[in-house]
């Protein structure tokens, strides 16, 4: 019998139920200790996430946005500086640059991975360029070797925006371990999500890590003696305690997301809507990338770049008939989301930067064609079949 119940984009209640008692015990432990800011829970989480991410240091902060902001403050980004990044990301990526008076300089994406195209970066450099922020979007890491080579040649800092990519890998190296800083989000919808906002910075340089620690607490060392002007970017102990419990389950959840991604590929291929081999295209050259848009199939599935572990924070399809697909999913009460409908270079608040429609063609196409489907670990085969059936009816 076909599955007929509503299917949410994400079901946090399903995640919570089997670990409810562990989580409540951890929160009670914090309540009993009455240590709510910093303390042993935060310090333990920092060590555990740093180890998980193959880095030396972890610095807990208030959110993924503040992780980016603190990282940029730690490298002394100033008004007039330029930071290279992608226009196809959540607003915080460019917003953190702009908040410090610096200028985000956008470089278009690879249309198969949705991550920044390294071969386009060097042309965007100027004498004012100070850093590069690659975004590991949807759970797949950007092509980091050429990005790091460019940074070394031009003496630039690399800040990995790994908000959607905890545990993702590039040639055996974890997200957040390759650049000078890694920035993570623990927003509840992330693969490792808190019970509210939270974030963490990773680093391997002890001086940079120490500076980030100072900046998250008003630059004070010791208390009331301020070496720098920072801010209040401290992670709550309650969130750290929740995240420490969830971290134990993260690899299992990731494996379930990967299985669900493989099942989607199989179901879409069986329905004749996509090519299971095509969606695994690897390392498509710039001058042949248009081929993926010329496919005979109405749906293009997420690609595996061949670099390593994809954690599927989102499962994002693309179609020139997106509106019809969304209407069918809505009618069937199946959750879905457009990430991101307006690329950053076309956001109203960045109009002064002078970008115009058409200058970032791949980002603009992605904004018009992409659609996220449910991919959470608790999704069943029957639920996925219902999702695919709804898409079939729309085309």
Tab-separated table of C-alpha atoms in Angstrom:
chain	number	residue	atom	x	y	z
A	1	UNK	CA	0.000	0.000	0.000
A	2	UNK	CA	1.299	3.453	-0.922
A	3	UNK	CA	2.352	5.798	1.869
A	4	UNK	CA	-0.312	8.495	2.282
A	5	UNK	CA	0.695	10.464	5.402
A	6	UNK	CA	2.322	13.932	5.224
A	7	UNK	CA	6.103	13.815	4.875
A	8	UNK	CA	8.026	16.724	6.425
A	9	UNK	CA	11.251	18.092	4.972
A	10	UNK	CA	12.886	17.290	8.316
A	11	UNK	CA	11.499	15.365	11.297
A	12	UNK	CA	13.380	16.326	14.457
A	13	UNK	CA	10.812	14.582	16.646
A	14	UNK	CA	11.742	11.266	15.046
A	15	UNK	CA	15.392	11.930	15.866
A	16	UNK	CA	14.621	12.982	19.432
A	17	UNK	CA	12.398	10.082	20.504
A	18	UNK	CA	15.008	7.272	20.706
A	19	UNK	CA	17.609	9.416	22.517
A	20	UNK	CA	15.206	11.419	24.660
A	21	UNK	CA	16.375	10.052	28.011
A	22	UNK	CA	20.057	10.537	27.208
A	23	UNK	CA	19.430	14.120	26.222
A	24	UNK	CA	17.335	14.889	29.291
A	25	UNK	CA	19.998	13.347	31.543
A	26	UNK	CA	22.645	15.532	29.908
A	27	UNK	CA	20.530	18.661	30.378
A	28	UNK	CA	19.840	17.724	33.991
A	29	UNK	CA	23.585	17.399	34.511
A	30	UNK	CA	24.042	21.019	33.407
A	31	UNK	CA	21.126	22.177	35.542
A	32	UNK	CA	22.524	20.405	38.596
A	33	UNK	CA	25.959	21.936	38.050
A	34	UNK	CA	24.492	25.424	37.437
A	35	UNK	CA	27.314	26.201	35.002
A	36	UNK	CA	25.608	27.621	31.930
A	37	UNK	CA	28.295	29.653	30.125
A	38	UNK	CA	31.503	27.843	29.166
A	39	UNK	CA	32.689	25.250	31.634
A	40	UNK	CA	33.342	21.508	31.272
A	41	UNK	CA	30.511	20.722	28.834
A	42	UNK	CA	31.673	23.338	26.346
A	43	UNK	CA	35.331	22.384	26.766
A	44	UNK	CA	34.543	18.704	26.219
A	45	UNK	CA	32.490	19.437	23.111
A	46	UNK	CA	35.320	21.561	21.713
A	47	UNK	CA	37.778	18.693	22.146
A	48	UNK	CA	35.374	16.122	20.718
A	49	UNK	CA	34.385	18.105	17.620
A	50	UNK	CA	38.017	19.088	16.986
A	51	UNK	CA	39.022	15.420	17.099
A	52	UNK	CA	36.076	14.416	14.917
A	53	UNK	CA	37.073	17.100	12.388
A	54	UNK	CA	40.780	16.114	12.453
A	55	UNK	CA	41.883	19.464	13.890
A	56	UNK	CA	43.872	20.587	16.894
A	57	UNK	CA	41.505	23.172	18.343
A	58	UNK	CA	37.785	23.796	18.678
A	59	UNK	CA	36.228	27.075	19.827
A	60	UNK	CA	32.523	26.978	20.665
A	61	UNK	CA	30.518	30.042	19.653
A	62	UNK	CA	26.919	31.233	19.540
A	63	UNK	CA	26.106	30.300	15.931
A	64	UNK	CA	27.531	29.404	12.556
A	65	UNK	CA	27.161	33.045	11.553
A	66	UNK	CA	29.239	34.152	14.531
A	67	UNK	CA	31.795	31.453	13.746
A	68	UNK	CA	32.386	33.155	10.400
A	69	UNK	CA	32.400	36.603	11.975
A	70	UNK	CA	34.891	35.667	14.697
A	71	UNK	CA	37.165	33.912	12.192
A	72	UNK	CA	37.253	37.023	10.010
A	73	UNK	CA	37.857	39.227	13.056
A	74	UNK	CA	40.716	36.946	14.089
A	75	UNK	CA	42.502	37.553	10.794
A	76	UNK	CA	41.910	41.313	11.124
A	77	UNK	CA	39.613	41.796	8.152
A	78	UNK	CA	39.197	45.554	7.834
A	79	UNK	CA	37.092	48.029	5.832
A	80	UNK	CA	38.405	48.104	2.285
A	81	UNK	CA	39.568	44.481	2.327
A	82	UNK	CA	38.108	42.031	-0.162
A	83	UNK	CA	37.106	38.429	0.506
A	84	UNK	CA	36.436	35.969	-2.307
A	85	UNK	CA	33.389	33.748	-1.847
A	86	UNK	CA	30.431	32.157	-3.610
A	87	UNK	CA	27.122	33.881	-4.403
A	88	UNK	CA	25.246	30.599	-3.920
A	89	UNK	CA	25.089	30.133	-0.162
A	90	UNK	CA	23.170	31.145	2.939
A	91	UNK	CA	23.316	34.891	3.584
A	92	UNK	CA	25.711	34.596	6.560
A	93	UNK	CA	28.633	33.785	4.259
A	94	UNK	CA	28.679	37.207	2.629
A	95	UNK	CA	26.918	39.032	5.455
A	96	UNK	CA	29.785	38.343	7.859
A	97	UNK	CA	32.238	39.890	5.434
A	98	UNK	CA	30.068	42.945	4.896
A	99	UNK	CA	29.483	43.485	8.635
A	100	UNK	CA	33.199	44.149	9.078
A	101	UNK	CA	33.203	46.778	6.329
A	102	UNK	CA	34.958	44.486	3.878
A	103	UNK	CA	33.726	43.685	0.377
A	104	UNK	CA	32.479	40.239	-0.650
A	105	UNK	CA	33.766	39.441	-4.137
A	106	UNK	CA	31.668	36.733	-5.746
A	107	UNK	CA	32.942	33.909	-7.919
A	108	UNK	CA	30.515	31.642	-9.730
A	109	UNK	CA	29.901	27.982	-8.895
A	110	UNK	CA	30.432	24.607	-10.484
A	111	UNK	CA	26.893	23.610	-11.533
A	112	UNK	CA	27.349	19.948	-10.626
A	113	UNK	CA	28.593	20.452	-7.052
A	114	UNK	CA	27.152	23.963	-6.395
A	115	UNK	CA	30.473	24.854	-4.762
A	116	UNK	CA	32.787	27.686	-5.800
A	117	UNK	CA	34.627	27.051	-9.094
A	118	UNK	CA	38.355	27.208	-8.214
A	119	UNK	CA	39.427	27.944	-11.783
A	120	UNK	CA	37.531	31.253	-11.659
A	121	UNK	CA	39.062	32.538	-8.417
A	122	UNK	CA	42.375	33.936	-9.588
A	123	UNK	CA	40.744	36.288	-12.086
A	124	UNK	CA	38.805	37.871	-9.205
A	125	UNK	CA	41.873	38.659	-7.083
A	126	UNK	CA	43.050	42.235	-6.551
A	127	UNK	CA	45.712	43.800	-4.304
A	128	UNK	CA	42.950	44.217	-1.688
A	129	UNK	CA	42.072	40.498	-1.507
A	130	UNK	CA	42.762	39.108	1.961
A	131	UNK	CA	40.915	35.809	2.181
A	132	UNK	CA	38.843	33.142	0.449
A	133	UNK	CA	35.692	31.588	1.952
A	134	UNK	CA	34.794	28.371	0.126
A	135	UNK	CA	31.418	26.943	1.159
A	136	UNK	CA	30.964	23.173	1.445
A	137	UNK	CA	27.359	23.308	0.291
A	138	UNK	CA	24.704	20.687	0.974
A	139	UNK	CA	27.227	18.385	2.675
A	140	UNK	CA	29.861	18.074	-0.076
A	141	UNK	CA	33.253	19.728	0.220
A	142	UNK	CA	34.550	22.225	-2.299
A	143	UNK	CA	37.560	21.317	-4.445
A	144	UNK	CA	40.099	22.387	-1.828
A	145	UNK	CA	43.499	21.539	-3.368
A	146	UNK	CA	43.401	24.223	-6.084
A	147	UNK	CA	41.837	26.692	-3.644
A	148	UNK	CA	44.666	26.164	-1.152
A	149	UNK	CA	47.255	26.409	-3.950
A	150	UNK	CA	45.847	29.798	-4.973
A	151	UNK	CA	45.857	30.941	-1.346
A	152	UNK	CA	49.503	29.933	-0.906
A	153	UNK	CA	50.571	31.667	-4.109
A	154	UNK	CA	48.907	34.919	-3.081
A	155	UNK	CA	49.390	34.783	0.705
A	156	UNK	CA	45.664	34.571	1.435
A	157	UNK	CA	43.766	33.175	4.428
A	158	UNK	CA	41.228	30.399	3.804
A	159	UNK	CA	38.138	30.183	6.009
A	160	UNK	CA	36.054	27.073	5.309
A	161	UNK	CA	32.326	27.653	5.637
A	162	UNK	CA	31.496	24.134	6.806
A	163	UNK	CA	28.096	24.992	8.282
A	164	UNK	CA	26.464	22.183	6.282
A	165	UNK	CA	29.370	19.759	6.206
A	166	UNK	CA	30.447	18.373	9.581
A	167	UNK	CA	32.158	15.055	8.884
A	168	UNK	CA	32.338	15.577	5.112
A	169	UNK	CA	35.691	14.638	3.582
A	170	UNK	CA	37.970	15.734	0.769
A	171	UNK	CA	40.651	13.194	-0.157
A	172	UNK	CA	40.628	11.796	3.377
A	173	UNK	CA	40.622	15.172	5.133
A	174	UNK	CA	37.638	16.382	7.107
A	175	UNK	CA	35.752	19.634	6.582
A	176	UNK	CA	37.301	22.379	8.697
A	177	UNK	CA	40.782	20.825	8.748
A	178	UNK	CA	42.269	22.172	5.524
A	179	UNK	CA	41.913	25.953	5.697
A	180	UNK	CA	43.146	28.308	8.409
A	181	UNK	CA	39.726	28.154	10.076
A	182	UNK	CA	36.679	25.933	9.760
A	183	UNK	CA	33.269	27.333	10.697
A	184	UNK	CA	30.399	25.064	11.736
A	185	UNK	CA	26.733	25.639	12.501
A	186	UNK	CA	24.675	23.653	14.997
A	187	UNK	CA	21.354	25.160	13.926
A	188	UNK	CA	18.673	22.531	14.694
A	189	UNK	CA	18.227	21.502	11.044
A	190	UNK	CA	21.899	20.642	10.581
A	191	UNK	CA	23.108	17.025	10.633
A	192	UNK	CA	24.460	17.776	14.108
A	193	UNK	CA	21.850	20.161	15.462
A	194	UNK	CA	21.475	21.783	18.880
A	195	UNK	CA	18.262	22.726	20.684
A	196	UNK	CA	18.726	26.275	19.428
A	197	UNK	CA	21.569	28.254	17.895
A	198	UNK	CA	25.170	27.182	18.281
A	199	UNK	CA	28.410	27.047	16.331
A	200	UNK	CA	32.072	26.135	16.493
A	201	UNK	CA	35.354	27.198	14.918
A	202	UNK	CA	38.161	24.741	14.191
A	203	UNK	CA	41.821	25.631	13.730
A	204	UNK	CA	45.265	24.047	13.721
A	205	UNK	CA	47.298	27.198	14.418
A	206	UNK	CA	47.514	27.809	18.191
A	207	UNK	CA	47.865	31.577	17.795
A	208	UNK	CA	44.768	31.864	15.597
A	209	UNK	CA	42.809	29.581	17.924
A	210	UNK	CA	43.815	31.650	20.957
A	211	UNK	CA	42.785	34.874	19.247
A	212	UNK	CA	39.378	33.413	18.345
A	213	UNK	CA	38.890	32.374	21.979
A	214	UNK	CA	39.635	35.910	23.103
A	215	UNK	CA	37.307	37.479	20.567
A	216	UNK	CA	34.329	35.314	21.528
A	217	UNK	CA	34.487	36.728	25.075
A	218	UNK	CA	34.988	40.458	24.549
A	219	UNK	CA	38.734	39.984	24.097
A	220	UNK	CA	39.197	39.491	27.850
A	221	UNK	CA	42.196	37.685	29.376
A	222	UNK	CA	41.934	37.480	32.327
A	223	UNK	CA	38.404	38.566	33.180
A	224	UNK	CA	37.910	42.348	32.963
A	225	UNK	CA	41.295	42.843	31.226
A	226	UNK	CA	40.605	43.323	27.528
A	227	UNK	CA	43.384	42.747	25.014
A	228	UNK	CA	41.043	43.046	22.028
A	229	UNK	CA	37.590	44.352	21.215
A	230	UNK	CA	35.575	41.211	20.680
A	231	UNK	CA	31.997	40.367	21.450
A	232	UNK	CA	29.695	38.021	23.325
A	233	UNK	CA	29.931	34.935	21.116
A	234	UNK	CA	29.953	32.231	23.799
A	235	UNK	CA	28.339	28.812	23.385
A	236	UNK	CA	25.836	27.823	26.094
A	237	UNK	CA	26.651	24.755	28.176
A	238	UNK	CA	23.141	23.361	27.665
A	239	UNK	CA	23.664	23.340	23.923
A	240	UNK	CA	27.087	21.755	24.326
A	241	UNK	CA	25.629	18.971	26.470
A	242	UNK	CA	22.947	18.235	23.852
A	243	UNK	CA	25.498	18.241	21.048
A	244	UNK	CA	27.832	15.870	22.877
A	245	UNK	CA	25.062	13.270	23.063
A	246	UNK	CA	24.087	13.745	19.423
A	247	UNK	CA	27.710	13.584	18.239
A	248	UNK	CA	27.819	9.917	19.302
A	249	UNK	CA	25.054	9.167	16.784
A	250	UNK	CA	26.248	11.395	13.952
A	251	UNK	CA	28.067	8.774	11.889
A	252	UNK	CA	25.038	6.486	12.011
A	253	UNK	CA	22.775	9.320	10.922
A	254	UNK	CA	25.176	10.182	8.106
A	255	UNK	CA	25.195	6.577	6.891
A	256	UNK	CA	21.377	6.618	6.842
A	257	UNK	CA	21.368	9.838	4.811
A	258	UNK	CA	23.794	8.257	2.341
A	259	UNK	CA	21.577	5.179	2.028
A	260	UNK	CA	18.569	7.406	1.433
A	261	UNK	CA	20.471	9.297	-1.271
A	262	UNK	CA	21.341	6.028	-3.011
A	263	UNK	CA	17.721	4.894	-2.755
A	264	UNK	CA	16.495	8.148	-4.312
A	265	UNK	CA	18.899	7.613	-7.207
A	266	UNK	CA	17.570	4.114	-7.717
A	267	UNK	CA	13.906	5.178	-7.482
A	268	UNK	CA	14.319	8.132	-9.839
A	269	UNK	CA	16.184	5.962	-12.334
A	270	UNK	CA	13.502	3.247	-12.154
A	271	UNK	CA	10.862	5.921	-12.784
A	272	UNK	CA	12.734	7.059	-15.886
A	273	UNK	CA	13.227	10.581	-14.520
A	274	UNK	CA	17.004	10.584	-14.099
A	275	UNK	CA	20.144	8.679	-15.023
A	276	UNK	CA	21.777	7.035	-12.013
A	277	UNK	CA	25.158	7.001	-13.775
A	278	UNK	CA	24.913	10.597	-14.991
A	279	UNK	CA	24.281	11.907	-11.481
A	280	UNK	CA	27.673	10.513	-10.433
A	281	UNK	CA	29.647	12.496	-13.000
A	282	UNK	CA	33.008	13.451	-11.555
A	283	UNK	CA	35.317	16.397	-12.181
A	284	UNK	CA	33.409	17.850	-15.140
A	285	UNK	CA	35.576	20.337	-16.994
A	286	UNK	CA	34.448	23.973	-17.215
A	287	UNK	CA	34.083	23.969	-20.986
A	288	UNK	CA	31.847	20.862	-20.998
A	289	UNK	CA	29.683	21.625	-17.966
A	290	UNK	CA	26.766	22.748	-20.098
A	291	UNK	CA	26.236	19.079	-20.989
A	292	UNK	CA	24.652	18.343	-17.628
A	293	UNK	CA	21.890	20.853	-18.448
A	294	UNK	CA	21.303	19.217	-21.826
A	295	UNK	CA	20.315	15.866	-20.367
A	296	UNK	CA	17.292	14.078	-21.854
A	297	UNK	CA	15.944	13.539	-18.329
A	298	UNK	CA	13.627	16.038	-16.589
A	299	UNK	CA	15.384	15.695	-13.224
A	300	UNK	CA	19.077	16.140	-12.451
A	301	UNK	CA	20.177	14.439	-9.240
A	302	UNK	CA	22.928	15.491	-6.815
A	303	UNK	CA	26.417	14.608	-7.986
A	304	UNK	CA	29.205	12.915	-6.114
A	305	UNK	CA	32.330	14.926	-6.866
A	306	UNK	CA	34.572	11.966	-6.216
A	307	UNK	CA	36.528	13.722	-3.477
A	308	UNK	CA	35.263	11.700	-0.539
A	309	UNK	CA	32.497	11.559	2.018
A	310	UNK	CA	29.285	13.434	1.137
A	311	UNK	CA	27.087	13.815	4.248
A	312	UNK	CA	23.888	14.981	2.492
A	313	UNK	CA	22.783	17.830	4.677
A	314	UNK	CA	20.367	18.312	1.800
A	315	UNK	CA	19.341	16.201	-1.196
A	316	UNK	CA	18.937	18.791	-3.934
A	317	UNK	CA	17.518	17.976	-7.340
A	318	UNK	CA	17.185	20.418	-10.189
A	319	UNK	CA	14.584	20.796	-12.910
A	320	UNK	CA	13.513	23.420	-15.401
A	321	UNK	CA	9.958	22.450	-14.346
A	322	UNK	CA	10.483	23.200	-10.670
A	323	UNK	CA	7.192	25.040	-10.155
A	324	UNK	CA	5.205	22.014	-11.296
A	325	UNK	CA	7.249	19.704	-9.065
A	326	UNK	CA	6.704	21.977	-6.056
A	327	UNK	CA	2.976	22.147	-6.714
A	328	UNK	CA	2.729	18.358	-6.795
A	329	UNK	CA	4.729	17.982	-3.587
A	330	UNK	CA	2.628	20.610	-1.854
A	331	UNK	CA	-0.598	18.903	-2.916
A	332	UNK	CA	0.691	15.638	-1.491
A	333	UNK	CA	1.854	17.416	1.749
A	334	UNK	CA	5.494	16.546	1.161
A	335	UNK	CA	8.047	18.980	2.575
A	336	UNK	CA	10.452	20.704	0.196
A	337	UNK	CA	12.510	23.890	0.114
A	338	UNK	CA	14.312	26.133	-2.353
A	339	UNK	CA	17.893	26.809	-1.229
A	340	UNK	CA	18.494	29.591	-2.334
A	341	UNK	CA	15.966	31.510	-4.494
A	342	UNK	CA	18.026	34.716	-4.791
A	343	UNK	CA	21.803	34.385	-5.135
A	344	UNK	CA	23.795	36.703	-2.913
A	345	UNK	CA	25.100	38.979	-5.665
A	346	UNK	CA	21.482	39.902	-6.501
A	347	UNK	CA	20.299	40.535	-2.934
A	348	UNK	CA	18.908	44.035	-2.429
A	349	UNK	CA	21.286	44.832	0.429
A	350	UNK	CA	24.286	44.205	-1.858
A	351	UNK	CA	23.018	46.363	-4.730
A	352	UNK	CA	25.846	48.815	-4.077
A	353	UNK	CA	28.391	46.183	-5.079
A	354	UNK	CA	27.303	46.641	-8.678
A	355	UNK	CA	26.458	43.101	-9.724
A	356	UNK	CA	23.775	42.647	-12.366
A	357	UNK	CA	21.672	39.671	-13.472
A	358	UNK	CA	23.606	37.384	-15.781
A	359	UNK	CA	27.077	37.899	-14.323
A	360	UNK	CA	26.952	34.681	-12.270
A	361	UNK	CA	25.065	32.434	-14.692
A	362	UNK	CA	25.535	29.107	-12.928
A	363	UNK	CA	24.469	30.477	-9.549
A	364	UNK	CA	21.435	32.115	-11.143
A	365	UNK	CA	20.428	28.902	-12.926
A	366	UNK	CA	20.808	26.951	-9.696
A	367	UNK	CA	18.628	29.475	-7.875
A	368	UNK	CA	15.923	29.000	-10.513
A	369	UNK	CA	16.080	25.205	-10.803
A	370	UNK	CA	17.107	23.560	-7.529
A	371	UNK	CA	14.810	21.962	-4.974
A	372	UNK	CA	15.582	20.117	-1.732
A	373	UNK	CA	13.695	16.902	-0.936
A	374	UNK	CA	13.447	15.111	2.441
A	375	UNK	CA	16.659	13.186	3.224
A	376	UNK	CA	16.647	12.840	7.036
A	377	UNK	CA	17.829	9.516	8.529
A	378	UNK	CA	14.410	8.327	9.681
A	379	UNK	CA	12.919	8.560	6.189
A	380	UNK	CA	11.557	5.145	5.144
A	381	UNK	CA	11.607	3.477	1.739
A	382	UNK	CA	7.837	3.885	1.515
A	383	UNK	CA	8.125	7.595	2.224
A	384	UNK	CA	10.817	8.036	-0.420
A	385	UNK	CA	8.708	6.125	-2.943
A	386	UNK	CA	5.858	8.536	-2.209
A	387	UNK	CA	8.157	11.523	-2.810
A	388	UNK	CA	9.294	10.145	-6.155
A	389	UNK	CA	5.727	9.262	-7.138
A	390	UNK	CA	4.656	12.849	-6.503
A	391	UNK	CA	7.471	14.114	-8.720
A	392	UNK	CA	6.475	11.650	-11.429
A	393	UNK	CA	2.914	12.974	-11.406
A	394	UNK	CA	4.179	16.527	-11.871
A	395	UNK	CA	6.108	15.893	-15.096
